[in-house]
């Protein structure tokens, strides 16, 4: 069904209005209203520049700037009446400006197009979310640092293949995540630096014949400089993709930590107790405490990956410059930003609130012959044995202990000597888990002295 009148913003050459289905597929106002504040900021900068360059009068510019502020407060107070017939946030705002200030509003769109307008609005929005992500990552790192500091020398099993490998410290394990999230911070910061160029003034794609000042609008909106190629400026969505891919890597990190929370909080592990605030009960099993927040953080990673692929696919094969396909960029990015921010906040809370169960971790740290490497190292260090041979001898010690159903340190000295006669009582010293972690003093190692070094370094960085 076609409505009677053509579109008031671009309908000059159209005799009739859009089909209802056309309106449904074309309109973006239901989601791009989230760009309202950025749209108004961009328009205000543009209006100021139009007056500064003599393209419009100061009076018109002032009216536009004031009117735009009035619209912003209507939007913020929920009084703004969004119209689907006006398609998107840009035309909704401009049409409302006309209602408020009259015909001067018609001069706002001089020397610009919705193509550079949306590219600018969206960059501003993504830049804000990038800053939010960095802030949230910093708080998460602070929570992890808090845990690391409290348990700097608490012993826990370290795993490879999720099999007991060598004892490590809780502090060291927490600090591994600080490194990961620290790289995420720097990825978002790198992306921010690259995205911080202003598309405004690229107009539809070719630039404009009006004597605009692109440096002025760029500066006004906090951009480093204007985009140097007008065709690229309106067709580029790398900034959105970089935000999304940085989010995807970050979500992958969150998901690994979430997985550890799930495993560690199980009765079988018992390494951590998650707080009431971040767990739920079961409606049938009264004993349960379910790590739902961790599970959902883990699951949201899937949405974030999916959105990445969706936008990459939208952009793939698009000819330069703008195509309407690009309107499909926003919902994916909004969903990524929402999921990521929620995930970061939930993880920050979980980490801050959790109780690490020192005794349970330490008890399990010696399981699975986790100090076997220490015995092998002792054979090398004290008896000058080549490591390969020491590995073999230790393997036989492990096999003997396994056969007897005991730990390595439960083997008697004669039993040890039955495998290798030169072993002395001194070897028992390295079999304790505490000695084991303290001995791993190499740079970046798990010895509490090394972990302390890293905690101080990160505290300085996050100050
Ligand atoms: N709503 C559009 C979008 O999000 C704005 C740009 C429209 N430009 C155009 N030439 N139709 O992409």
Coordinates of N, CA and C in Angstrom, one line a residue, residues 19 23-24 29 76 84 87 102 109 111 134 159 168 180 184 186-187 193 204 275 289 317 341 348 378 381 409 418 433:
X19 N 5.7 2.6 -0.5 CA 4.9 1.4 -0.1 C 5.2 1.1 1.4
X23 N 8.8 1.2 3.4 CA 9.0 2.0 4.7 C 9.6 1.0 5.8
X24 N 9.0 -0.1 5.8 CA 9.5 -1.1 6.9 C 10.9 -1.5 6.6
X29 N 15.0 4.2 12.1 CA 14.8 5.0 13.3 C 14.6 4.2 14.6
X76 N 16.1 13.5 25.5 CA 16.6 13.0 26.8 C 15.4 12.8 27.8
X84 N 8.5 6.9 11.8 CA 9.1 6.0 10.8 C 9.1 6.5 9.4
X87 N 12.2 8.0 8.3 CA 13.3 7.0 8.1 C 14.2 6.9 9.3
X102 N 11.5 27.0 12.2 CA 11.0 27.5 10.9 C 12.1 27.3 9.8
X109 N 21.3 21.5 6.2 CA 21.9 20.4 5.3 C 22.7 21.0 4.2
X111 N 26.0 21.7 2.3 CA 27.3 21.2 2.3 C 27.5 19.9 3.1
X134 N 37.4 0.6 27.6 CA 38.7 0.7 28.2 C 38.5 0.9 29.7
X159 N 47.5 -26.0 35.3 CA 47.1 -27.1 34.4 C 47.6 -26.9 33.0
X168 N 51.2 -23.7 40.9 CA 51.4 -22.2 40.6 C 50.7 -21.5 41.8
X180 N 46.1 -10.4 29.7 CA 45.2 -10.6 28.6 C 44.3 -9.3 28.5
X184 N 43.8 -6.2 25.7 CA 42.6 -5.7 25.1 C 42.5 -4.2 25.2
X186 N 44.9 -2.1 25.1 CA 45.8 -1.5 24.1 C 45.2 -1.7 22.7
X187 N 44.5 -2.8 22.5 CA 43.8 -2.9 21.2 C 42.7 -1.9 21.0
X193 N 42.7 5.4 18.1 CA 43.6 6.3 17.4 C 43.3 6.3 15.9
X204 N 28.1 13.9 0.1 CA 27.6 12.6 -0.4 C 28.7 11.6 -0.7
X275 N 29.8 -15.2 44.8 CA 29.0 -14.5 45.8 C 27.5 -14.7 45.5
X289 N 24.0 -23.8 43.8 CA 24.4 -22.4 43.6 C 25.0 -22.4 42.2
X317 N 32.5 -6.8 -0.7 CA 32.0 -6.7 -2.1 C 31.2 -5.4 -2.4
X341 N 29.8 -4.8 27.3 CA 29.7 -4.0 28.5 C 29.1 -4.7 29.7
X348 N 33.6 -8.2 36.3 CA 34.3 -7.4 37.3 C 33.6 -7.7 38.7
X378 N 65.8 -31.6 40.1 CA 66.8 -31.9 41.2 C 67.9 -32.8 40.7
X381 N 70.2 -30.8 38.6 CA 71.0 -29.8 39.3 C 72.0 -30.5 40.3
X409 N 56.0 -37.9 47.5 CA 56.8 -37.7 48.8 C 56.4 -38.8 49.8
X418 N 65.7 -47.6 44.9 CA 65.5 -48.8 44.1 C 65.4 -48.4 42.6
X433 N 54.8 -28.5 47.5 CA 54.3 -27.6 46.5 C 54.8 -26.2 46.8

